[in-house]
Amino acid sequence: MESWFLFAGMALCLFSLWAIGRRDWVRLRGLTRSVDAEVIGHRITRDSDGTSHAAVYRFTAEGAAHEVTDQVLHTSPRPPLGTRVTLHYPFGRPELARVPRPLMWLGVYALLAALFALLLAKTIGLLPD
């Protein structure tokens, strides 16, 4: 029974790496562009933990206006409305624009990879029971 949980955990780690990595792969293999965007609002999410806010940015790129929502949630509306923020996106894909946070994403990838390695080590018997 334990091995099923280990395999399920490893599968979940690999799926998570794929799910977040598929969009970052586009960023890593091509040219990126920078654009100044304005905070035009905040998407509000309410759940059992309280209220979360995600900034909504508007910018013009590739001959059209675009709106994207930040991937990071805050407990208060940050940054304030009207704030100008620099976003980065892969060439030709302005819908993938986001605030550059390389250390945060490196931490996410490292955590998932370390968890996968830990589960793999337990599966093949490198860690004691």
mmCIF file of N, CA and C in Angstrom:
data_model
loop_
_atom_site.group_PDB
_atom_site.id
_atom_site.type_symbol
_atom_site.label_atom_id
_atom_site.label_comp_id
_atom_site.label_asym_id
_atom_site.label_seq_id
_atom_site.Cartn_x
_atom_site.Cartn_y
_atom_site.Cartn_z
ATOM 1 N N MET A 1 0.821 -1.199 0.000
ATOM 2 C CA MET A 1 0.000 0.000 0.000
ATOM 3 C C MET A 1 0.862 1.259 0.000
ATOM 4 N N GLU A 2 1.962 1.221 0.742
ATOM 5 C CA GLU A 2 2.855 2.373 0.815
ATOM 6 C C GLU A 2 3.412 2.725 -0.561
ATOM 7 N N SER A 3 3.731 1.710 -1.361
ATOM 8 C CA SER A 3 4.313 1.979 -2.676
ATOM 9 C C SER A 3 3.325 2.730 -3.581
ATOM 10 N N TRP A 4 2.022 2.460 -3.424
ATOM 11 C CA TRP A 4 1.030 3.184 -4.224
ATOM 12 C C TRP A 4 1.054 4.670 -3.898
ATOM 13 N N PHE A 5 1.179 5.001 -2.621
ATOM 14 C CA PHE A 5 1.246 6.409 -2.230
ATOM 15 C C PHE A 5 2.522 7.063 -2.751
ATOM 16 N N LEU A 6 3.626 6.321 -2.715
ATOM 17 C CA LEU A 6 4.886 6.863 -3.231
ATOM 18 C C LEU A 6 4.794 7.114 -4.732
ATOM 19 N N PHE A 7 4.254 6.151 -5.473
ATOM 20 C CA PHE A 7 4.110 6.330 -6.918
ATOM 21 C C PHE A 7 3.129 7.453 -7.242
ATOM 22 N N ALA A 8 2.052 7.546 -6.486
ATOM 23 C CA ALA A 8 1.083 8.631 -6.704
ATOM 24 C C ALA A 8 1.730 9.985 -6.419
ATOM 25 N N GLY A 9 2.525 10.070 -5.374
ATOM 26 C CA GLY A 9 3.230 11.315 -5.058
ATOM 27 C C GLY A 9 4.222 11.700 -6.139
ATOM 28 N N MET A 10 4.957 10.711 -6.651
ATOM 29 C CA MET A 10 5.904 11.005 -7.736
ATOM 30 C C MET A 10 5.165 11.452 -8.999
ATOM 31 N N ALA A 11 4.048 10.792 -9.293
ATOM 32 C CA ALA A 11 3.260 11.184 -10.464
ATOM 33 C C ALA A 11 2.726 12.605 -10.306
ATOM 34 N N LEU A 12 2.292 12.943 -9.112
ATOM 35 C CA LEU A 12 1.794 14.295 -8.855
ATOM 36 C C LEU A 12 2.910 15.328 -9.015
ATOM 37 N N CYS A 13 4.109 15.016 -8.541
ATOM 38 C CA CYS A 13 5.249 15.927 -8.708
ATOM 39 C C CYS A 13 5.558 16.143 -10.182
ATOM 40 N N LEU A 14 5.609 15.050 -10.947
ATOM 41 C CA LEU A 14 5.906 15.167 -12.374
ATOM 42 C C LEU A 14 4.821 15.932 -13.113
ATOM 43 N N PHE A 15 3.555 15.676 -12.779
ATOM 44 C CA PHE A 15 2.464 16.410 -13.408
ATOM 45 C C PHE A 15 2.552 17.898 -13.080
ATOM 46 N N SER A 16 2.860 18.219 -11.825
ATOM 47 C CA SER A 16 2.969 19.625 -11.421
ATOM 48 C C SER A 16 4.109 20.314 -12.166
ATOM 49 N N LEU A 17 5.247 19.630 -12.276
ATOM 50 C CA LEU A 17 6.373 20.196 -13.022
ATOM 51 C C LEU A 17 5.987 20.441 -14.478
ATOM 52 N N TRP A 18 5.269 19.500 -15.081
ATOM 53 C CA TRP A 18 4.837 19.668 -16.463
ATOM 54 C C TRP A 18 3.841 20.830 -16.590
ATOM 55 N N ALA A 19 2.886 20.892 -15.664
ATOM 56 C CA ALA A 19 1.831 21.902 -15.753
ATOM 57 C C ALA A 19 2.392 23.323 -15.664
ATOM 58 N N ILE A 20 3.339 23.555 -14.782
ATOM 59 C CA ILE A 20 3.895 24.903 -14.680
ATOM 60 C C ILE A 20 5.033 25.115 -15.668
ATOM 61 N N GLY A 21 5.706 24.039 -16.050
ATOM 62 C CA GLY A 21 6.849 24.160 -16.948
ATOM 63 C C GLY A 21 6.491 24.354 -18.403
ATOM 64 N N ARG A 22 5.313 23.932 -18.809
ATOM 65 C CA ARG A 22 4.959 24.032 -20.228
ATOM 66 C C ARG A 22 4.891 25.480 -20.703
ATOM 67 N N ARG A 23 4.468 26.379 -19.852
ATOM 68 C CA ARG A 23 4.448 27.794 -20.247
ATOM 69 C C ARG A 23 5.819 28.443 -20.076
ATOM 70 N N ASP A 24 6.573 28.000 -19.073
ATOM 71 C CA ASP A 24 7.908 28.556 -18.898
ATOM 72 C C ASP A 24 8.847 28.097 -20.006
ATOM 73 N N TRP A 25 8.604 26.934 -20.584
ATOM 74 C CA TRP A 25 9.438 26.446 -21.681
ATOM 75 C C TRP A 25 9.394 27.428 -22.848
ATOM 76 N N VAL A 26 8.221 27.984 -23.120
ATOM 77 C CA VAL A 26 8.076 28.975 -24.189
ATOM 78 C C VAL A 26 8.948 30.187 -23.889
ATOM 79 N N ARG A 27 9.015 30.571 -22.622
ATOM 80 C CA ARG A 27 9.831 31.720 -22.224
ATOM 81 C C ARG A 27 11.321 31.425 -22.353
ATOM 82 N N LEU A 28 11.723 30.220 -21.999
ATOM 83 C CA LEU A 28 13.141 29.884 -21.962
ATOM 84 C C LEU A 28 13.749 29.641 -23.341
ATOM 85 N N ARG A 29 12.959 29.212 -24.295
ATOM 86 C CA ARG A 29 13.531 28.854 -25.594
ATOM 87 C C ARG A 29 13.464 29.965 -26.635
ATOM 88 N N GLY A 30 12.909 31.097 -26.281
ATOM 89 C CA GLY A 30 12.790 32.163 -27.266
ATOM 90 C C GLY A 30 13.082 33.524 -26.685
ATOM 91 N N LEU A 31 12.878 34.501 -27.522
ATOM 92 C CA LEU A 31 13.079 35.887 -27.107
ATOM 93 C C LEU A 31 11.911 36.340 -26.237
ATOM 94 N N THR A 32 12.211 37.206 -25.297
ATOM 95 C CA THR A 32 11.152 37.774 -24.472
ATOM 96 C C THR A 32 11.086 39.273 -24.704
ATOM 97 N N ARG A 33 9.937 39.813 -24.460
ATOM 98 C CA ARG A 33 9.726 41.247 -24.589
ATOM 99 C C ARG A 33 9.263 41.799 -23.260
ATOM 100 N N SER A 34 9.561 43.063 -23.055
ATOM 101 C CA SER A 34 9.103 43.776 -21.859
ATOM 102 C C SER A 34 8.053 44.791 -22.270
ATOM 103 N N VAL A 35 7.104 45.015 -21.396
ATOM 104 C CA VAL A 35 6.052 45.985 -21.671
ATOM 105 C C VAL A 35 5.621 46.607 -20.354
ATOM 106 N N ASP A 36 5.312 47.885 -20.389
ATOM 107 C CA ASP A 36 4.782 48.556 -19.203
ATOM 108 C C ASP A 36 3.275 48.362 -19.173
ATOM 109 N N ALA A 37 2.784 47.912 -18.037
ATOM 110 C CA ALA A 37 1.354 47.660 -17.872
ATOM 111 C C ALA A 37 0.848 48.482 -16.699
ATOM 112 N N GLU A 38 -0.444 48.742 -16.714
ATOM 113 C CA GLU A 38 -1.074 49.506 -15.643
ATOM 114 C C GLU A 38 -2.020 48.598 -14.873
ATOM 115 N N VAL A 39 -2.005 48.728 -13.553
ATOM 116 C CA VAL A 39 -2.944 47.983 -12.718
ATOM 117 C C VAL A 39 -4.313 48.636 -12.876
ATOM 118 N N ILE A 40 -5.278 47.878 -13.410
ATOM 119 C CA ILE A 40 -6.619 48.434 -13.654
ATOM 120 C C ILE A 40 -7.657 47.882 -12.695
ATOM 121 N N GLY A 41 -7.269 46.921 -11.870
ATOM 122 C CA GLY A 41 -8.208 46.343 -10.920
ATOM 123 C C GLY A 41 -7.582 45.170 -10.192
ATOM 124 N N HIS A 42 -8.398 44.521 -9.397
ATOM 125 C CA HIS A 42 -7.947 43.352 -8.641
ATOM 126 C C HIS A 42 -9.030 42.286 -8.695
ATOM 127 N N ARG A 43 -8.634 41.081 -9.036
ATOM 128 C CA ARG A 43 -9.573 39.965 -8.999
ATOM 129 C C ARG A 43 -9.638 39.488 -7.554
ATOM 130 N N ILE A 44 -10.830 39.394 -7.027
ATOM 131 C CA ILE A 44 -11.014 39.025 -5.623
ATOM 132 C C ILE A 44 -11.501 37.588 -5.547
ATOM 133 N N THR A 45 -10.852 36.820 -4.680
ATOM 134 C CA THR A 45 -11.224 35.430 -4.439
ATOM 135 C C THR A 45 -11.525 35.278 -2.959
ATOM 136 N N ARG A 46 -12.683 34.707 -2.662
ATOM 137 C CA ARG A 46 -13.053 34.469 -1.261
ATOM 138 C C ARG A 46 -13.139 32.970 -1.035
ATOM 139 N N ASP A 47 -12.504 32.523 0.045
ATOM 140 C CA ASP A 47 -12.580 31.111 0.422
ATOM 141 C C ASP A 47 -12.521 31.010 1.939
ATOM 142 N N SER A 48 -12.324 29.810 2.446
ATOM 143 C CA SER A 48 -12.326 29.606 3.901
ATOM 144 C C SER A 48 -11.166 30.311 4.604
ATOM 145 N N ASP A 49 -10.107 30.630 3.850
ATOM 146 C CA ASP A 49 -8.951 31.314 4.433
ATOM 147 C C ASP A 49 -9.095 32.829 4.438
ATOM 148 N N GLY A 50 -10.138 33.342 3.827
ATOM 149 C CA GLY A 50 -10.331 34.785 3.771
ATOM 150 C C GLY A 50 -10.420 35.264 2.339
ATOM 151 N N THR A 51 -10.026 36.507 2.133
ATOM 152 C CA THR A 51 -10.106 37.144 0.824
ATOM 153 C C THR A 51 -8.708 37.321 0.257
ATOM 154 N N SER A 52 -8.557 36.983 -1.014
ATOM 155 C CA SER A 52 -7.281 37.150 -1.710
ATOM 156 C C SER A 52 -7.481 38.068 -2.906
ATOM 157 N N HIS A 53 -6.440 38.825 -3.228
ATOM 158 C CA HIS A 53 -6.503 39.787 -4.328
ATOM 159 C C HIS A 53 -5.375 39.484 -5.312
ATOM 160 N N ALA A 54 -5.700 39.520 -6.597
ATOM 161 C CA ALA A 54 -4.706 39.373 -7.661
ATOM 162 C C ALA A 54 -4.837 40.574 -8.582
ATOM 163 N N ALA A 55 -3.733 41.240 -8.844
ATOM 164 C CA ALA A 55 -3.753 42.432 -9.688
ATOM 165 C C ALA A 55 -4.101 42.062 -11.132
ATOM 166 N N VAL A 56 -4.873 42.923 -11.762
ATOM 167 C CA VAL A 56 -5.198 42.776 -13.184
ATOM 168 C C VAL A 56 -4.462 43.894 -13.916
ATOM 169 N N TYR A 57 -3.657 43.504 -14.906
ATOM 170 C CA TYR A 57 -2.838 44.452 -15.652
ATOM 171 C C TYR A 57 -3.389 44.637 -17.061
ATOM 172 N N ARG A 58 -3.304 45.866 -17.574
ATOM 173 C CA ARG A 58 -3.677 46.155 -18.959
ATOM 174 C C ARG A 58 -2.475 46.774 -19.660
ATOM 175 N N PHE A 59 -2.229 46.330 -20.893
ATOM 176 C CA PHE A 59 -1.138 46.861 -21.686
ATOM 177 C C PHE A 59 -1.461 46.679 -23.162
ATOM 178 N N THR A 60 -0.715 47.376 -23.993
ATOM 179 C CA THR A 60 -0.852 47.252 -25.434
ATOM 180 C C THR A 60 0.436 46.644 -25.982
ATOM 181 N N ALA A 61 0.283 45.574 -26.755
ATOM 182 C CA ALA A 61 1.434 44.908 -27.365
ATOM 183 C C ALA A 61 0.974 44.170 -28.610
ATOM 184 N N GLU A 62 1.875 44.047 -29.560
ATOM 185 C CA GLU A 62 1.588 43.300 -30.786
ATOM 186 C C GLU A 62 0.352 43.857 -31.492
ATOM 187 N N GLY A 63 0.113 45.165 -31.355
ATOM 188 C CA GLY A 63 -0.983 45.819 -32.048
ATOM 189 C C GLY A 63 -2.360 45.652 -31.427
ATOM 190 N N ALA A 64 -2.433 45.167 -30.195
ATOM 191 C CA ALA A 64 -3.735 44.976 -29.549
ATOM 192 C C ALA A 64 -3.612 45.233 -28.052
ATOM 193 N N ALA A 65 -4.754 45.494 -27.421
ATOM 194 C CA ALA A 65 -4.801 45.675 -25.965
ATOM 195 C C ALA A 65 -4.966 44.308 -25.308
ATOM 196 N N HIS A 66 -4.301 44.120 -24.196
ATOM 197 C CA HIS A 66 -4.353 42.845 -23.481
ATOM 198 C C HIS A 66 -4.567 43.095 -21.995
ATOM 199 N N GLU A 67 -5.208 42.136 -21.343
ATOM 200 C CA GLU A 67 -5.356 42.147 -19.893
ATOM 201 C C GLU A 67 -4.905 40.800 -19.363
ATOM 202 N N VAL A 68 -4.077 40.815 -18.338
ATOM 203 C CA VAL A 68 -3.632 39.583 -17.690
ATOM 204 C C VAL A 68 -3.783 39.751 -16.183
ATOM 205 N N THR A 69 -3.997 38.625 -15.524
ATOM 206 C CA THR A 69 -4.131 38.616 -14.066
ATOM 207 C C THR A 69 -2.868 38.046 -13.460
ATOM 208 N N ASP A 70 -2.388 38.690 -12.413
ATOM 209 C CA ASP A 70 -1.172 38.235 -11.733
ATOM 210 C C ASP A 70 -1.370 36.833 -11.178
ATOM 211 N N GLN A 71 -0.297 36.066 -11.115
ATOM 212 C CA GLN A 71 -0.360 34.705 -10.606
ATOM 213 C C GLN A 71 -0.160 34.633 -9.104
ATOM 214 N N VAL A 72 0.214 35.734 -8.494
ATOM 215 C CA VAL A 72 0.471 35.765 -7.057
ATOM 216 C C VAL A 72 -0.674 36.493 -6.366
ATOM 217 N N LEU A 73 -1.205 35.872 -5.325
ATOM 218 C CA LEU A 73 -2.304 36.455 -4.564
ATOM 219 C C LEU A 73 -1.774 37.184 -3.334
ATOM 220 N N HIS A 74 -2.473 38.245 -2.948
ATOM 221 C CA HIS A 74 -2.114 39.027 -1.765
ATOM 222 C C HIS A 74 -3.351 39.159 -0.877
ATOM 223 N N THR A 75 -3.128 39.425 0.403
ATOM 224 C CA THR A 75 -4.250 39.597 1.331
ATOM 225 C C THR A 75 -4.903 40.968 1.190
ATOM 226 N N SER A 76 -4.185 41.908 0.571
ATOM 227 C CA SER A 76 -4.744 43.234 0.319
ATOM 228 C C SER A 76 -4.498 43.573 -1.151
ATOM 229 N N PRO A 77 -5.255 44.522 -1.702
ATOM 230 C CA PRO A 77 -5.067 44.869 -3.116
ATOM 231 C C PRO A 77 -3.715 45.543 -3.355
ATOM 232 N N ARG A 78 -2.768 44.789 -3.870
ATOM 233 C CA ARG A 78 -1.424 45.308 -4.173
ATOM 234 C C ARG A 78 -1.061 44.899 -5.576
ATOM 235 N N PRO A 79 -0.363 45.701 -6.324
ATOM 236 C CA PRO A 79 -0.084 47.119 -6.114
ATOM 237 C C PRO A 79 -1.342 47.958 -6.306
ATOM 238 N N PRO A 80 -1.302 49.212 -5.871
ATOM 239 C CA PRO A 80 -2.496 50.066 -5.974
ATOM 240 C C PRO A 80 -2.910 50.313 -7.427
ATOM 241 N N LEU A 81 -4.179 50.651 -7.603
ATOM 242 C CA LEU A 81 -4.692 50.974 -8.938
ATOM 243 C C LEU A 81 -3.875 52.099 -9.554
ATOM 244 N N GLY A 82 -3.630 51.990 -10.846
ATOM 245 C CA GLY A 82 -2.887 53.013 -11.571
ATOM 246 C C GLY A 82 -1.383 52.829 -11.564
ATOM 247 N N THR A 83 -0.877 51.910 -10.776
ATOM 248 C CA THR A 83 0.560 51.662 -10.712
ATOM 249 C C THR A 83 1.049 51.090 -12.042
ATOM 250 N N ARG A 84 2.206 51.546 -12.502
ATOM 251 C CA ARG A 84 2.825 51.019 -13.718
ATOM 252 C C ARG A 84 3.815 49.928 -13.316
ATOM 253 N N VAL A 85 3.711 48.780 -13.966
ATOM 254 C CA VAL A 85 4.548 47.621 -13.664
ATOM 255 C C VAL A 85 5.107 47.077 -14.975
ATOM 256 N N THR A 86 6.365 46.642 -14.955
ATOM 257 C CA THR A 86 6.959 46.039 -16.145
ATOM 258 C C THR A 86 6.656 44.550 -16.149
ATOM 259 N N LEU A 87 6.079 44.083 -17.244
ATOM 260 C CA LEU A 87 5.784 42.665 -17.439
ATOM 261 C C LEU A 87 6.684 42.124 -18.547
ATOM 262 N N HIS A 88 6.915 40.826 -18.516
ATOM 263 C CA HIS A 88 7.688 40.164 -19.569
ATOM 264 C C HIS A 88 6.827 39.075 -20.192
ATOM 265 N N TYR A 89 6.979 38.894 -21.503
ATOM 266 C CA TYR A 89 6.244 37.836 -22.190
ATOM 267 C C TYR A 89 7.081 37.303 -23.348
ATOM 268 N N PRO A 90 6.845 36.039 -23.737
ATOM 269 C CA PRO A 90 7.565 35.484 -24.887
ATOM 270 C C PRO A 90 7.142 36.193 -26.172
ATOM 271 N N PHE A 91 8.081 36.369 -27.082
ATOM 272 C CA PHE A 91 7.809 37.029 -28.350
ATOM 273 C C PHE A 91 6.600 36.383 -29.032
ATOM 274 N N GLY A 92 5.615 37.215 -29.360
ATOM 275 C CA GLY A 92 4.424 36.737 -30.034
ATOM 276 C C GLY A 92 3.357 36.147 -29.133
ATOM 277 N N ARG A 93 3.563 36.146 -27.818
ATOM 278 C CA ARG A 93 2.595 35.558 -26.884
ATOM 279 C C ARG A 93 2.283 36.517 -25.732
ATOM 280 N N PRO A 94 1.723 37.688 -26.013
ATOM 281 C CA PRO A 94 1.462 38.658 -24.933
ATOM 282 C C PRO A 94 0.466 38.162 -23.894
ATOM 283 N N GLU A 95 -0.342 37.159 -24.223
ATOM 284 C CA GLU A 95 -1.284 36.618 -23.228
ATOM 285 C C GLU A 95 -0.558 35.889 -22.103
ATOM 286 N N LEU A 96 0.744 35.596 -22.285
ATOM 287 C CA LEU A 96 1.537 34.935 -21.249
ATOM 288 C C LEU A 96 2.357 35.929 -20.426
ATOM 289 N N ALA A 97 2.034 37.205 -20.516
ATOM 290 C CA ALA A 97 2.783 38.230 -19.776
ATOM 291 C C ALA A 97 2.613 38.031 -18.281
ATOM 292 N N ARG A 98 3.699 38.273 -17.555
ATOM 293 C CA ARG A 98 3.641 38.199 -16.095
ATOM 294 C C ARG A 98 4.779 39.005 -15.492
ATOM 295 N N VAL A 99 4.624 39.310 -14.227
ATOM 296 C CA VAL A 99 5.662 40.013 -13.480
ATOM 297 C C VAL A 99 6.835 39.040 -13.313
ATOM 298 N N PRO A 100 8.043 39.465 -13.652
ATOM 299 C CA PRO A 100 9.173 38.543 -13.512
ATOM 300 C C PRO A 100 9.496 38.284 -12.036
ATOM 301 N N ARG A 101 9.447 37.038 -11.660
ATOM 302 C CA ARG A 101 9.793 36.608 -10.296
ATOM 303 C C ARG A 101 10.653 35.357 -10.390
ATOM 304 N N PRO A 102 11.877 35.477 -10.903
ATOM 305 C CA PRO A 102 12.689 34.281 -11.147
ATOM 306 C C PRO A 102 13.014 33.484 -9.891
ATOM 307 N N LEU A 103 13.279 34.132 -8.776
ATOM 308 C CA LEU A 103 13.614 33.395 -7.556
ATOM 309 C C LEU A 103 12.425 32.604 -7.023
ATOM 310 N N MET A 104 11.234 33.180 -7.133
ATOM 311 C CA MET A 104 10.045 32.470 -6.674
ATOM 312 C C MET A 104 9.836 31.200 -7.508
ATOM 313 N N TRP A 105 9.920 31.336 -8.837
ATOM 314 C CA TRP A 105 9.686 30.171 -9.699
ATOM 315 C C TRP A 105 10.808 29.150 -9.573
ATOM 316 N N LEU A 106 12.043 29.607 -9.367
ATOM 317 C CA LEU A 106 13.142 28.680 -9.124
ATOM 318 C C LEU A 106 12.884 27.889 -7.848
ATOM 319 N N GLY A 107 12.366 28.548 -6.827
ATOM 320 C CA GLY A 107 12.023 27.860 -5.583
ATOM 321 C C GLY A 107 10.932 26.826 -5.773
ATOM 322 N N VAL A 108 9.922 27.150 -6.569
ATOM 323 C CA VAL A 108 8.834 26.203 -6.824
ATOM 324 C C VAL A 108 9.376 24.965 -7.541
ATOM 325 N N TYR A 109 10.168 25.178 -8.592
ATOM 326 C CA TYR A 109 10.744 24.048 -9.329
ATOM 327 C C TYR A 109 11.662 23.216 -8.436
ATOM 328 N N ALA A 110 12.480 23.889 -7.629
ATOM 329 C CA ALA A 110 13.406 23.176 -6.752
ATOM 330 C C ALA A 110 12.655 22.343 -5.716
ATOM 331 N N LEU A 111 11.596 22.901 -5.156
ATOM 332 C CA LEU A 111 10.806 22.176 -4.165
ATOM 333 C C LEU A 111 10.163 20.933 -4.773
ATOM 334 N N LEU A 112 9.561 21.066 -5.953
ATOM 335 C CA LEU A 112 8.942 19.909 -6.605
ATOM 336 C C LEU A 112 9.982 18.850 -6.987
ATOM 337 N N ALA A 113 11.128 19.291 -7.488
ATOM 338 C CA ALA A 113 12.181 18.337 -7.858
ATOM 339 C C ALA A 113 12.735 17.632 -6.621
ATOM 340 N N ALA A 114 12.925 18.368 -5.521
ATOM 341 C CA ALA A 114 13.422 17.759 -4.291
ATOM 342 C C ALA A 114 12.415 16.761 -3.727
ATOM 343 N N LEU A 115 11.128 17.091 -3.775
ATOM 344 C CA LEU A 115 10.107 16.163 -3.300
ATOM 345 C C LEU A 115 10.084 14.902 -4.152
ATOM 346 N N PHE A 116 10.199 15.054 -5.468
ATOM 347 C CA PHE A 116 10.257 13.891 -6.349
ATOM 348 C C PHE A 116 11.473 13.026 -6.015
ATOM 349 N N ALA A 117 12.630 13.651 -5.824
ATOM 350 C CA ALA A 117 13.846 12.906 -5.497
ATOM 351 C C ALA A 117 13.705 12.171 -4.163
ATOM 352 N N LEU A 118 13.089 12.808 -3.188
ATOM 353 C CA LEU A 118 12.877 12.187 -1.887
ATOM 354 C C LEU A 118 11.958 10.968 -2.003
ATOM 355 N N LEU A 119 10.870 11.113 -2.752
ATOM 356 C CA LEU A 119 9.952 9.992 -2.940
ATOM 357 C C LEU A 119 10.614 8.860 -3.727
ATOM 358 N N LEU A 120 11.404 9.209 -4.720
ATOM 359 C CA LEU A 120 12.122 8.188 -5.495
ATOM 360 C C LEU A 120 13.125 7.448 -4.621
ATOM 361 N N ALA A 121 13.860 8.187 -3.788
ATOM 362 C CA ALA A 121 14.830 7.554 -2.891
ATOM 363 C C ALA A 121 14.134 6.598 -1.921
ATOM 364 N N LYS A 122 12.991 6.987 -1.419
ATOM 365 C CA LYS A 122 12.223 6.112 -0.520
ATOM 366 C C LYS A 122 11.735 4.881 -1.267
ATOM 367 N N THR A 123 11.291 5.055 -2.522
ATOM 368 C CA THR A 123 10.781 3.948 -3.316
ATOM 369 C C THR A 123 11.847 2.901 -3.591
ATOM 370 N N ILE A 124 13.062 3.334 -3.919
ATOM 371 C CA ILE A 124 14.107 2.363 -4.275
ATOM 372 C C ILE A 124 14.922 1.914 -3.061
ATOM 373 N N GLY A 125 14.531 2.357 -1.877
ATOM 374 C CA GLY A 125 15.134 1.847 -0.662
ATOM 375 C C GLY A 125 16.360 2.572 -0.157
ATOM 376 N N LEU A 126 16.624 3.765 -0.626
ATOM 377 C CA LEU A 126 17.778 4.519 -0.151
ATOM 378 C C LEU A 126 17.542 5.199 1.177
ATOM 379 N N LEU A 127 16.284 5.339 1.568
ATOM 380 C CA LEU A 127 15.946 5.934 2.865
ATOM 381 C C LEU A 127 15.423 4.832 3.794
ATOM 382 N N PRO A 128 15.801 4.884 5.059
ATOM 383 C CA PRO A 128 15.306 3.859 5.994
ATOM 384 C C PRO A 128 13.830 4.018 6.282
ATOM 385 N N ASP A 129 13.230 2.944 6.745
ATOM 386 C CA ASP A 129 11.790 2.960 7.072
ATOM 387 C C ASP A 129 11.490 3.739 8.308
#
